[in-house]
Tab-separated table of C-alpha atoms in Angstrom:
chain	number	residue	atom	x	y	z
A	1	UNK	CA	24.573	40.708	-5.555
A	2	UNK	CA	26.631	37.489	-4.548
A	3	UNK	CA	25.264	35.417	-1.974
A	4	UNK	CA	27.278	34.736	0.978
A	5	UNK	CA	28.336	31.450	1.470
A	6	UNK	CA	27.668	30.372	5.040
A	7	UNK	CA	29.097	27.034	6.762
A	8	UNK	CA	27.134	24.417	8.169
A	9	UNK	CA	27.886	22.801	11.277
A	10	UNK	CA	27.014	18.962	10.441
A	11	UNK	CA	28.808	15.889	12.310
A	12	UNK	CA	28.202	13.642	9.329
A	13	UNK	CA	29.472	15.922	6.641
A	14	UNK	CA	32.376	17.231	8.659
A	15	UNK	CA	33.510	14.005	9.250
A	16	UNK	CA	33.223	13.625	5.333
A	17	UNK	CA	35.724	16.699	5.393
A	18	UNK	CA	38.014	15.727	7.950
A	19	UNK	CA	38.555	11.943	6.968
A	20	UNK	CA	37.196	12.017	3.024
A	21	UNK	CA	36.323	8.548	1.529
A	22	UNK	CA	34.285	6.612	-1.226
A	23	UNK	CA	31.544	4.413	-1.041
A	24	UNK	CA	28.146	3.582	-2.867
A	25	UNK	CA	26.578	6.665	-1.453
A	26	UNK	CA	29.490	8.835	-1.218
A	27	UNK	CA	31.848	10.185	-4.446
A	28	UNK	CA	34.502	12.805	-4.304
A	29	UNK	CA	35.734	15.057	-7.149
A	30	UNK	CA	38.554	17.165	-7.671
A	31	UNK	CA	37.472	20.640	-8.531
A	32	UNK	CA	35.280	20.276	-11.627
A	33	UNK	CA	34.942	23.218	-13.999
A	34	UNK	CA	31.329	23.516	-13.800
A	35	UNK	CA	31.547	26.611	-16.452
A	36	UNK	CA	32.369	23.933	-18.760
A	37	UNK	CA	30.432	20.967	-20.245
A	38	UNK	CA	32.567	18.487	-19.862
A	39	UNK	CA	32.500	19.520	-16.004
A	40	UNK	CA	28.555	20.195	-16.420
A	41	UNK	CA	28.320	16.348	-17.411
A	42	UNK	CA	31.154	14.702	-15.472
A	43	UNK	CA	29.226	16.423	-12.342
A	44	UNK	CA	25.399	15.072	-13.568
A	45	UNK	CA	26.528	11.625	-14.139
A	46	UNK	CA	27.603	11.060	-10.935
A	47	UNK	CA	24.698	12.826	-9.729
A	48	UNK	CA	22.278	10.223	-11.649
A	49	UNK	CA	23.679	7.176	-10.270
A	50	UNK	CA	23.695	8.477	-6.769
A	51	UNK	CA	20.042	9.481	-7.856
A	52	UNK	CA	19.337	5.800	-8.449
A	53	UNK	CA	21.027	4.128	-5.839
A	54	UNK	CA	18.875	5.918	-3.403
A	55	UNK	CA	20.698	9.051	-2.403
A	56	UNK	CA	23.959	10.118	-1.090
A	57	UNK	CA	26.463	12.864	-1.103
A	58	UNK	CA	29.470	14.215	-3.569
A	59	UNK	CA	32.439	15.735	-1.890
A	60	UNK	CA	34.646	18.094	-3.836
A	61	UNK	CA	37.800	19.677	-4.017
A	62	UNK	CA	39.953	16.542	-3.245
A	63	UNK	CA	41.782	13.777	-4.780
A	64	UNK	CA	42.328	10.561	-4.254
A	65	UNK	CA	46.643	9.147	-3.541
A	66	UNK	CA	48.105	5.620	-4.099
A	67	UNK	CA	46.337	3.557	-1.399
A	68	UNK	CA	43.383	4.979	-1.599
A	69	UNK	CA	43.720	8.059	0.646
A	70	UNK	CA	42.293	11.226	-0.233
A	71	UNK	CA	43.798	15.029	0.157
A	72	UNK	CA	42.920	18.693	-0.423
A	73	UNK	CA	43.721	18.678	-4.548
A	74	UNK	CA	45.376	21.559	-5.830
A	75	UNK	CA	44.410	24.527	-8.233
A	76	UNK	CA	41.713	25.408	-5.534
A	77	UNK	CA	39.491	28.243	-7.201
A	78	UNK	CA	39.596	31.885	-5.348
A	79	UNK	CA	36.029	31.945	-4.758
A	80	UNK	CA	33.294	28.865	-4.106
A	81	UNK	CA	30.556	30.752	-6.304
A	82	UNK	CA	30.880	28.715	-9.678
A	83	UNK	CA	29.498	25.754	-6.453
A	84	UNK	CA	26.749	27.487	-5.433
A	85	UNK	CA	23.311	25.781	-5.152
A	86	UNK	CA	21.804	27.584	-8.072
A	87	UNK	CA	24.523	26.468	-10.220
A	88	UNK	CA	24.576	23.026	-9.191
A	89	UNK	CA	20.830	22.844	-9.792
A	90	UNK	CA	20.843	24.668	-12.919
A	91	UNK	CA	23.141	21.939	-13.987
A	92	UNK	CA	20.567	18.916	-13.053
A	93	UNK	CA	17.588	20.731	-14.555
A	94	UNK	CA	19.413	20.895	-18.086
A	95	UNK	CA	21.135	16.971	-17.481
A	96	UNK	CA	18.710	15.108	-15.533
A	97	UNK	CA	15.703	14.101	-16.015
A	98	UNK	CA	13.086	13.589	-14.151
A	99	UNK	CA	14.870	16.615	-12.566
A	100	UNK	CA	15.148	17.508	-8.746
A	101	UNK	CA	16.370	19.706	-5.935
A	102	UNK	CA	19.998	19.497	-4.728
A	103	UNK	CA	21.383	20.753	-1.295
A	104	UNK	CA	24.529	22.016	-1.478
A	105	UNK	CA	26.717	22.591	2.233
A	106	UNK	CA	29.911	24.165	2.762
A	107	UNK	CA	32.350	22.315	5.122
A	108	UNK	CA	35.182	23.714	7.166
A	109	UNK	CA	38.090	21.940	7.312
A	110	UNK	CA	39.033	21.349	10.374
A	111	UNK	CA	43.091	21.746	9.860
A	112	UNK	CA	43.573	24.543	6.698
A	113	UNK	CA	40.119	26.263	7.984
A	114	UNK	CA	39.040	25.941	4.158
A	115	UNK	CA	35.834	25.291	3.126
A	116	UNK	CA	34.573	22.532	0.569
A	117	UNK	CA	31.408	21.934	-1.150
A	118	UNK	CA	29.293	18.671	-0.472
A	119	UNK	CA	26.596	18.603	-2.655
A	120	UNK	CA	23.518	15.966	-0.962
A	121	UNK	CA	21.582	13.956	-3.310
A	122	UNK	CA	18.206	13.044	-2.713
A	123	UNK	CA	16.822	9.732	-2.989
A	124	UNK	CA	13.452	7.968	-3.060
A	125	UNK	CA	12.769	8.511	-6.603
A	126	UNK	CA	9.420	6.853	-8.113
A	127	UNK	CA	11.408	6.877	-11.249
A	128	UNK	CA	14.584	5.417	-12.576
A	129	UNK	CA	16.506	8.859	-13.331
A	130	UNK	CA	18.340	8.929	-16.474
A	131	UNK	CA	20.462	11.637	-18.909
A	132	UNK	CA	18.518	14.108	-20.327
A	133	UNK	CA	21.357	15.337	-22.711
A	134	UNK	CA	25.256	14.378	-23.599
A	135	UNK	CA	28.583	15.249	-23.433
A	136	UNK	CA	30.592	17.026	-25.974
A	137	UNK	CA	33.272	14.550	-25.609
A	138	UNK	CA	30.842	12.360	-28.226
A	139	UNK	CA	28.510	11.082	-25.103
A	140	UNK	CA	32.034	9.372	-23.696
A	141	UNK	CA	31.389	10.822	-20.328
A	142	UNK	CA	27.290	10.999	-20.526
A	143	UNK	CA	25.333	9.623	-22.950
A	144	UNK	CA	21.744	11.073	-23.665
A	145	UNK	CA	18.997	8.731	-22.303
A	146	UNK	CA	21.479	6.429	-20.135
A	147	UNK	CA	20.484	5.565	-16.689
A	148	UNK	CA	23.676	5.103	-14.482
A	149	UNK	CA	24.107	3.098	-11.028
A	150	UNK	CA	26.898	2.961	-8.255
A	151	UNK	CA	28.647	-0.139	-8.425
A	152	UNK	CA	30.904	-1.437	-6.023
A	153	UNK	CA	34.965	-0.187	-6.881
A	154	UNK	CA	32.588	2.516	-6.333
A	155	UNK	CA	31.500	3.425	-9.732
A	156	UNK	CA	29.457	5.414	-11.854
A	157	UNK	CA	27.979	3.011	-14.625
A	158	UNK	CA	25.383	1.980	-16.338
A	159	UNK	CA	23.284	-1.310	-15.778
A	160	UNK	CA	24.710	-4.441	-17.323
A	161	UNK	CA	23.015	-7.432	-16.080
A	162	UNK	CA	19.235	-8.465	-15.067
A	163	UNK	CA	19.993	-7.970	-11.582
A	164	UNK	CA	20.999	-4.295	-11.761
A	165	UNK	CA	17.723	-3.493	-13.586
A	166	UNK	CA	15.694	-5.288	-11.347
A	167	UNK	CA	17.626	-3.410	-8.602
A	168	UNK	CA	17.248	0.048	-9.971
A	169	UNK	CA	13.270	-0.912	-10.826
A	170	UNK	CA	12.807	-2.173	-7.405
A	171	UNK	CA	13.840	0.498	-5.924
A	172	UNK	CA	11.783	2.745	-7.412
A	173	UNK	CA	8.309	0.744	-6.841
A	174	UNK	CA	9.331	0.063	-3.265
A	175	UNK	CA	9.530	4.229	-3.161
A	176	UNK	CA	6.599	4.961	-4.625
A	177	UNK	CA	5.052	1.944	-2.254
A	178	UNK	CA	5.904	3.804	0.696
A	179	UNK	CA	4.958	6.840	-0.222
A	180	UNK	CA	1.664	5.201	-0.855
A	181	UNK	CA	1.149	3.389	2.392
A	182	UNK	CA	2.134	6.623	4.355
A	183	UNK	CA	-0.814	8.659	2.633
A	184	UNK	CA	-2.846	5.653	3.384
A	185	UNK	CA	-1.585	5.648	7.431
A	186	UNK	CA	-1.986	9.184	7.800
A	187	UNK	CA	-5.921	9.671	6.183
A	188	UNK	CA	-6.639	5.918	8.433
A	189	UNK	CA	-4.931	8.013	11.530
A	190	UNK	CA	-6.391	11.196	11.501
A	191	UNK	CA	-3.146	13.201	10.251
A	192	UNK	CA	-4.715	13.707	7.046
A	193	UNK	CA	-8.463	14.027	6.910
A	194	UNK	CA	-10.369	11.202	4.331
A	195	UNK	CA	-12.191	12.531	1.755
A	196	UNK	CA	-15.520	12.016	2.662
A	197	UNK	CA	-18.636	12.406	0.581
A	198	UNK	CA	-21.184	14.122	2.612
A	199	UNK	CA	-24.424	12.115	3.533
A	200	UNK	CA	-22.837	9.141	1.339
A	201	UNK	CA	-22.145	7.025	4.600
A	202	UNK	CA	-25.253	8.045	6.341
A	203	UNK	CA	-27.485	7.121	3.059
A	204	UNK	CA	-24.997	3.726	3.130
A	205	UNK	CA	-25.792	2.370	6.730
A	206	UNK	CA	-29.430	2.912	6.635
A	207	UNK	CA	-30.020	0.939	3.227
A	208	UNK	CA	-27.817	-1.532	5.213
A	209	UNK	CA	-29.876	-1.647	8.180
A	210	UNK	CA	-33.050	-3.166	6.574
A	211	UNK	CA	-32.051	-6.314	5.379
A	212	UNK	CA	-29.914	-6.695	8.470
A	213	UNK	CA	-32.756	-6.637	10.877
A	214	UNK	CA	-35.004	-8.486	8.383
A	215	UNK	CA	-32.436	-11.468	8.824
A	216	UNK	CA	-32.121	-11.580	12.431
A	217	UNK	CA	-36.093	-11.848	12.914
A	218	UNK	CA	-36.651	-15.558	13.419
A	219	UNK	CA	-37.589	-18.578	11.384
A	220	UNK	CA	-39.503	-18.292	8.681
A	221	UNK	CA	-40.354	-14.719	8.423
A	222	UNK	CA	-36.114	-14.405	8.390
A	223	UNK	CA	-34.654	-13.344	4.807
A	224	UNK	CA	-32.418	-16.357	4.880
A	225	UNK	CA	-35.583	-18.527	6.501
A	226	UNK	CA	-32.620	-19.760	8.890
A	227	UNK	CA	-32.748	-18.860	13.006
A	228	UNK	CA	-30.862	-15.571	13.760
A	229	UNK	CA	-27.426	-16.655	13.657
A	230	UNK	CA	-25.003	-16.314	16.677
A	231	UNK	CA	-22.528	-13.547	15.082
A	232	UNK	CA	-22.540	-12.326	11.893
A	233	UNK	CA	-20.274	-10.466	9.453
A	234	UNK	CA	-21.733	-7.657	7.622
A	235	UNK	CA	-19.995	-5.586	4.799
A	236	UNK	CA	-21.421	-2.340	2.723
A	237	UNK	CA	-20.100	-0.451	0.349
A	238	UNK	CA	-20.483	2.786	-1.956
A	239	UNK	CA	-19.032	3.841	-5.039
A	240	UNK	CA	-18.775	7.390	-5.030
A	241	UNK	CA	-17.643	9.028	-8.884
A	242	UNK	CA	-19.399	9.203	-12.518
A	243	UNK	CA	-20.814	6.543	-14.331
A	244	UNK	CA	-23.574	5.494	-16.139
A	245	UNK	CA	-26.164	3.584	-13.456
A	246	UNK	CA	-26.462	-0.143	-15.458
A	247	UNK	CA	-29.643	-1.133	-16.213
A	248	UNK	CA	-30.517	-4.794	-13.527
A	249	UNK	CA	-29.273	-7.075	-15.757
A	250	UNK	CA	-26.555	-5.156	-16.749
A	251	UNK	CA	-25.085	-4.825	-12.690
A	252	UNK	CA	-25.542	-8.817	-12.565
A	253	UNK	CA	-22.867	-9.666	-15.437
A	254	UNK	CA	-20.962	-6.054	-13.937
A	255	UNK	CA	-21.388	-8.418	-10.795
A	256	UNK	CA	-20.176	-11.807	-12.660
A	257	UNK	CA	-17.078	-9.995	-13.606
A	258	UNK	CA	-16.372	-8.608	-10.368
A	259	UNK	CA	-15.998	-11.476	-8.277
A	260	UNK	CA	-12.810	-11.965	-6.610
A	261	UNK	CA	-11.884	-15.583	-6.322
A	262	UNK	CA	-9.666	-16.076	-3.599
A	263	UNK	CA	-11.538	-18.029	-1.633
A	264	UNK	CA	-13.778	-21.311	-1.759
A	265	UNK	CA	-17.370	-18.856	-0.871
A	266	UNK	CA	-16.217	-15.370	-2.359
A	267	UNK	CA	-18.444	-12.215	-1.789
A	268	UNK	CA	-21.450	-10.771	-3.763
A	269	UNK	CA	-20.700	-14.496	-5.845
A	270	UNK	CA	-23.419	-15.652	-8.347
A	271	UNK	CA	-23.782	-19.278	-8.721
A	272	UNK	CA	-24.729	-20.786	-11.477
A	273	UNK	CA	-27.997	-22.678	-9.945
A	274	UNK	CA	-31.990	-21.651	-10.855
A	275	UNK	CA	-33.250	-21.998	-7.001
A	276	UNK	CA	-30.182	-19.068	-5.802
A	277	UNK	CA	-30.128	-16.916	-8.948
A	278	UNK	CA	-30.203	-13.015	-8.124
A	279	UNK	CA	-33.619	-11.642	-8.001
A	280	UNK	CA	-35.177	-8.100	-8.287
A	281	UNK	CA	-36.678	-6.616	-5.271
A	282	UNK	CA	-36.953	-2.561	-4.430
A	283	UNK	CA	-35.483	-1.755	-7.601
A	284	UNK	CA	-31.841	-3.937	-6.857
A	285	UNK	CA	-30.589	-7.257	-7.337
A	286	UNK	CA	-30.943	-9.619	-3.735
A	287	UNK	CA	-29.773	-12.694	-3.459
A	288	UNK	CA	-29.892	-15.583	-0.822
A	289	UNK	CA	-28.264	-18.583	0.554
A	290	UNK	CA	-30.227	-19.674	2.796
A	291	UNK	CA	-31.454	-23.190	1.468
A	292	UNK	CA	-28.037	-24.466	0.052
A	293	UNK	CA	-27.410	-28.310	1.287
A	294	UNK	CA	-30.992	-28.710	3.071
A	295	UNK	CA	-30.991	-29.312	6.537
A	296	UNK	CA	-26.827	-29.452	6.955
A	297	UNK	CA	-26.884	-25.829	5.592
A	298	UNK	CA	-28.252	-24.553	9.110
A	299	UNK	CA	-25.470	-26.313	10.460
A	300	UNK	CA	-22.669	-23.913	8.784
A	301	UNK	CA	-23.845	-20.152	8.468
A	302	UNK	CA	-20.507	-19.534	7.025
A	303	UNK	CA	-22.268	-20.299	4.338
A	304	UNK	CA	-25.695	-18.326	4.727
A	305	UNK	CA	-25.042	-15.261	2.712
A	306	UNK	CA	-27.458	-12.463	1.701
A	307	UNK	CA	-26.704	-9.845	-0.009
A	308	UNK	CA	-27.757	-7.119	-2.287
A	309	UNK	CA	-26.538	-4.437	-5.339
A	310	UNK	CA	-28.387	-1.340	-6.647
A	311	UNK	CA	-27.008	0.159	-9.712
A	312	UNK	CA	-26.584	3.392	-7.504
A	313	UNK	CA	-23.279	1.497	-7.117
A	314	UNK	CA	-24.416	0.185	-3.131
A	315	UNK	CA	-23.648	-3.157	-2.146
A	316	UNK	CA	-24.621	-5.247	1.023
A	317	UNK	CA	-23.025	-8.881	2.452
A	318	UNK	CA	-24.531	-10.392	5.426
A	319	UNK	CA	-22.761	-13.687	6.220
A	320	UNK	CA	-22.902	-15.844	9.395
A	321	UNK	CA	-19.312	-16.769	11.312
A	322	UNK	CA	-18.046	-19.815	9.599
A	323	UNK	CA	-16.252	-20.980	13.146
A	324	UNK	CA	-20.181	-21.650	14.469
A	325	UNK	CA	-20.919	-23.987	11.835
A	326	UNK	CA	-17.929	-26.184	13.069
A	327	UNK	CA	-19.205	-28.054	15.392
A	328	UNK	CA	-16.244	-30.770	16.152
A	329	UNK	CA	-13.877	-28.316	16.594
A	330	UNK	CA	-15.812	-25.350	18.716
A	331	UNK	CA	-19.157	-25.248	20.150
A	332	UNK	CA	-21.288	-22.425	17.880
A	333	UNK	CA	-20.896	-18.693	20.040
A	334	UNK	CA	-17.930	-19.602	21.990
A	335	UNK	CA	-14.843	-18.697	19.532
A	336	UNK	CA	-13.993	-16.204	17.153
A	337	UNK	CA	-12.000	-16.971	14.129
A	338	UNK	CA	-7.796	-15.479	14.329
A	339	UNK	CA	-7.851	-15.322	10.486
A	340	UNK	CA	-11.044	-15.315	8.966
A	341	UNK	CA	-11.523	-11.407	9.476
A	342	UNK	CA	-8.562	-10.335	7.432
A	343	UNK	CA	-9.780	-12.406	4.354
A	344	UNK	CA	-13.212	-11.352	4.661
A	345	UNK	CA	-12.300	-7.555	4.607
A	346	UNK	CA	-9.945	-7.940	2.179
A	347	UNK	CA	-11.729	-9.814	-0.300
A	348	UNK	CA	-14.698	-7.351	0.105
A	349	UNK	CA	-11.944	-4.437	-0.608
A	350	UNK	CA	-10.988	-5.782	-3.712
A	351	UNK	CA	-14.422	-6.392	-5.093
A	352	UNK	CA	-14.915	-2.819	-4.463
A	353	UNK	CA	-11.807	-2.075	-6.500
A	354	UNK	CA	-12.776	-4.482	-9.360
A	355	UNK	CA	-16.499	-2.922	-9.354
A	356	UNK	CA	-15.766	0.434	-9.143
A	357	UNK	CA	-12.891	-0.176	-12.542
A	358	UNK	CA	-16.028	-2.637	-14.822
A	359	UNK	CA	-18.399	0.347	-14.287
A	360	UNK	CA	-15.388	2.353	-15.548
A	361	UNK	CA	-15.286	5.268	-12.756
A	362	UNK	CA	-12.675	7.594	-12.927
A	363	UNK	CA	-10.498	8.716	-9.859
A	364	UNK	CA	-13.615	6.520	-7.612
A	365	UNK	CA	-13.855	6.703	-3.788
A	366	UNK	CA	-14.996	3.769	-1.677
A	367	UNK	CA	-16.879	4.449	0.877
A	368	UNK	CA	-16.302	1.223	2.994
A	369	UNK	CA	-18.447	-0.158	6.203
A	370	UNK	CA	-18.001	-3.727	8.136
A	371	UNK	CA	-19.625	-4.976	11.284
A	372	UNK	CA	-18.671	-7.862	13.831
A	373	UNK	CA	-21.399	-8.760	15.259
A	374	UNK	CA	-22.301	-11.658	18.313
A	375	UNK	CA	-18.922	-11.439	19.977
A	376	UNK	CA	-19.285	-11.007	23.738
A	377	UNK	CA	-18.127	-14.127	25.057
A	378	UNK	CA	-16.356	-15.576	22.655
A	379	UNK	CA	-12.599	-16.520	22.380
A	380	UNK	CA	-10.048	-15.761	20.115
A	381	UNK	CA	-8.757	-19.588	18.179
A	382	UNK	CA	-6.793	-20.015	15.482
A	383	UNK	CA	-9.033	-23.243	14.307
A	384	UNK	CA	-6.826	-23.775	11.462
A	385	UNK	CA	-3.509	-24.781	13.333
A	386	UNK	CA	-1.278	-22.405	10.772
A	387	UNK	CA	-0.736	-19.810	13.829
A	388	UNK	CA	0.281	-20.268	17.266
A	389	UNK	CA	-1.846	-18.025	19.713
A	390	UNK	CA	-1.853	-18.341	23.833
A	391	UNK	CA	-5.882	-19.194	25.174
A	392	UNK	CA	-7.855	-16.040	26.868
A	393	UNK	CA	-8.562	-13.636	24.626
A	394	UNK	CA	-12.154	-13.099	25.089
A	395	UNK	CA	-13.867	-10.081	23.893
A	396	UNK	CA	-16.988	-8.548	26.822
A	397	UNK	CA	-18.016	-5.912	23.815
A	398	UNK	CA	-20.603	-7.930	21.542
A	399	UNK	CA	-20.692	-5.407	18.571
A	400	UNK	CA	-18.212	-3.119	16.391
A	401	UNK	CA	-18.631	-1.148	13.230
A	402	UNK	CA	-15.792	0.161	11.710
A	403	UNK	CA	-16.108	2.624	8.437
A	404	UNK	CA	-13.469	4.648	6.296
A	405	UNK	CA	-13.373	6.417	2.932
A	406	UNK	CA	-10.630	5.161	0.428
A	407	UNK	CA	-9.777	5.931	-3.249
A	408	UNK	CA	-10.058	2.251	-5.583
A	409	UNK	CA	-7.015	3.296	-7.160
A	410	UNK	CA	-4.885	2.142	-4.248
A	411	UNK	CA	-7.115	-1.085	-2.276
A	412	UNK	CA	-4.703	-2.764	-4.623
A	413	UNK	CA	-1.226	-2.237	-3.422
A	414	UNK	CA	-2.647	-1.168	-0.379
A	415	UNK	CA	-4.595	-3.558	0.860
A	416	UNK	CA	-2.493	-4.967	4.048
A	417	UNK	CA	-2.261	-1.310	5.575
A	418	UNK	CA	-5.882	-0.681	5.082
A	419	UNK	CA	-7.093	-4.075	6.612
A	420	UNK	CA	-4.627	-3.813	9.383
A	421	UNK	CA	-5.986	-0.330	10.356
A	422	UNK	CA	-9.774	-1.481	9.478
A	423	UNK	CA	-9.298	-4.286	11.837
A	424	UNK	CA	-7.163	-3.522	14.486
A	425	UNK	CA	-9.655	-1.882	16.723
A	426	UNK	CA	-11.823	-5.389	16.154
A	427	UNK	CA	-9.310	-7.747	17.661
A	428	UNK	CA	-8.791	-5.222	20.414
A	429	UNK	CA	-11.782	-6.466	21.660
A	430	UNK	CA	-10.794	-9.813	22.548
A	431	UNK	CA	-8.593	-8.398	26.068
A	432	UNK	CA	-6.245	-5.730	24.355
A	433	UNK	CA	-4.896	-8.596	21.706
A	434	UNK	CA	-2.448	-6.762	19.321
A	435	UNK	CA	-3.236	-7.977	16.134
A	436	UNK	CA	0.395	-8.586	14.123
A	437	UNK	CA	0.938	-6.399	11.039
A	438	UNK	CA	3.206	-9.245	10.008
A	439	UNK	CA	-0.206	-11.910	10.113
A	440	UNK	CA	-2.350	-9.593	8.119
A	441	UNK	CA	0.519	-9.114	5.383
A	442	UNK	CA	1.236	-13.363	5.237
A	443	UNK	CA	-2.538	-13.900	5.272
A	444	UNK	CA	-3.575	-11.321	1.648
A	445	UNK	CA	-0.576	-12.451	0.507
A	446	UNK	CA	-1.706	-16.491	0.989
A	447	UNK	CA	-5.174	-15.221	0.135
A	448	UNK	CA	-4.036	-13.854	-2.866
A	449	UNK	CA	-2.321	-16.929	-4.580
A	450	UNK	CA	-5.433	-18.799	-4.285
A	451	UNK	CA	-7.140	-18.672	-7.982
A	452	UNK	CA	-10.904	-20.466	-7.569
């Protein structure tokens, strides 16, 4: 039974009708046998580079005069079925590869009342798309394994200099970026709910609560031997997948070869010093800086870390604010770092990552915990002078936690959209401040040149 072909009613495309033209996302045809090859592969060629320059739309049934104007072309075929979507589509399968779904819209003219065929080509491809056969004109027309590109004239060709490639490449990683970040947006929104591994969170925060209150009892009897500190940064993690638990001293050189060095103090770091070597307690490796530089060390609880790693793949950071141990630029508990958050958190992500690929788990979840902790009262400062930012932002709440379940696979590329989202609701605090997406991205990205 033949389908009936129905019209659409589209301002763009009957525009395309009405007043026909080329561009880079737009070709037009004449009427192309597409019974034959020839007409098969003049039809997927231009299909292809349409394909790879990000989507568009072929027009036929007209062709083009002196001067560049274009007109109904003659020998217009009695019926539109040899155009129909099937066909056109049957056509990519067997020329294209990777292959994909055409549209294909019938126009009305607006003065003969005849209708015309616009076929709309996706874009967005992960992929560069390239020939997946010739054509029997000795591959003149399409050649088998050729990727093809519009290029301004408009053409149809194929790449011929470093900058096309890297166009066509980019293109296709900047795709297959987005589609990445909008997964990531819509499981950190709600839309999409994380895949969570039942009780794993749970079993997470109450390891993590020990040590915590064991460092915030006072003086001596404290894990760090320090005085509670004024605020605090705390991060926990989980790996959730199969692997093979390490035996102790195993997870310590697992631990070695995890550290991300992007920073002067990284997290979970192992220095190479006998008095704050790892040690085994409660069948995991602890470790503590709580001695480091004598009696100046109290002074700067940036740089009193404990933390700990079971080869159950759990790990725990406790670290005092950095901005309190700066004395001639703040006094300790009255400001709160602009920057400093989005490196911690980031640099805690990627350790995850790195962990989670040594111990050599396959398709691994993170599950992923931070707290902020000490914060009522202080201010918001930029202490390092790289960012402007008005005075009197002060946050009333003094504690947030913040959680979320993410697959390792994509902390890497992305990172800024998961620390934006993880710390958003942080900076809130401090009088409704809207952190910038813009800072987060230029901070990783400064973080991330930094090789220690």
């Amino acid at each position: 039974m033949r389908k009936l072909i129905v019209p659409v009613a589209d301002a763009q495309l009957e525009a395309l009708v009405t007043s026909p033209r080329e561009d880079l996302h737009i070709e037009v045809k004449s009427w192309l046998d597409l019974a034959d090859g020839l007409g098969k592969a003049t039809l997927a060629k231009a299909i292809i580079a349409l394909a790879n320059h990000g989507g568009g739309f072929i027009l036929l049934g007209f062709e083009e005069l002196p001067g560049g104007v274009f007109e109904p072309a003659p020998n217009r075929p009695a019926t539109l079925a040899g155009y129909s979507q099937d066909g056109v589509n049957g056509i990519v399968q067997s020329y294209v590869a990777p292959p994909f779904h055409c549209t294909v819209h019938y126009v009305r003219h607006p003065g003969s009342g005849d209708l015309f065929p616009i076929i709309a080509i996706p874009g967005g491809h992960k992929v560069p798309v390239q020939a997946a056969r010739g054509s029997s004109d000795n591959n003149k027309t399409l050649a088998n394994g050729r990727y093809y590109i519009r290029r301004p004239g408009p053409q149809s060709m194929e790449p011929s200099t470093p900058e096309e490639w890297r166009e066509l490449v980019g293109r296709c990683v900047r795709a297959g970026r987005e589609d990445l970040l909008e997964a990531i947006r819509d499981v950190l929104s709600g839309n999409v709910p994380a895949a969570e591994v039942p009780g794993l969170l749970d079993s997470l925060l109450d390891w993590a609560e020990e040590p915590t209150a064991a460092w915030l009892t006072s003086g001596e009897e404290s894990v760090l031997k320090l005085p509670p500190p004024k605020g605090y940064f705390r991060a926990a993690y989980a790996i959730d997948g199969e692997f093979e638990r390490p035996t102790l001293p195993q997870l310590l050189e697992l631990l070695k070869r995890s550290t991300v060095r992007h920073t002067g103090w990284p997290a979970w770091s192992v220095l190479h010093r006998a008095e704050f070597a790892p040690f085994v307690n409660g069948g995991a490796l602890e470790c503590t800086y709580g001695s480091f530089g004598g009696e100046k060390f109290i002074q700067d609880p940036g740089h009193a870390d404990y933390w700990r790693a079971s080869p159950e793949g759990r790990l725990f950071l406790l670290r005092g604010f950095f901005e309190d141990g700066r004395p001639e630029r703040a006094t300790p508990g009255t400001v709160f770092s602009l920057t400093t958050p989005v490196w911690r958190v980031g640099e805690c992500l990627l350790h995850a990552a790195a962990l989670a690929q040594n111990l050599g788990v396959t398709d691994a979840k993170i599950v992923f915990s931070t707290r902020w902790a000490g914060l009522a009262g202080r201010e918001l400062k930029d202490l390092d002078g790289r960012r402007y930012l008005s005075e009197g932002y002060r946050a009333r709440q003094d504690q947030i936690d913040r959680s979320i379940t993410v697959e390792a696979s994509i902390i890497g590329d992305g990172l800024p959209e998961i620390v934006f989202e993880l710390l958003t609701p942080l900076y809130e605090l401090f009088d409704l401040f809207v952190l910038p997406r813009a800072m987060v991205e230029g901070e990783l990205r400064e973080m991330r040149k930094n090789s220690f």
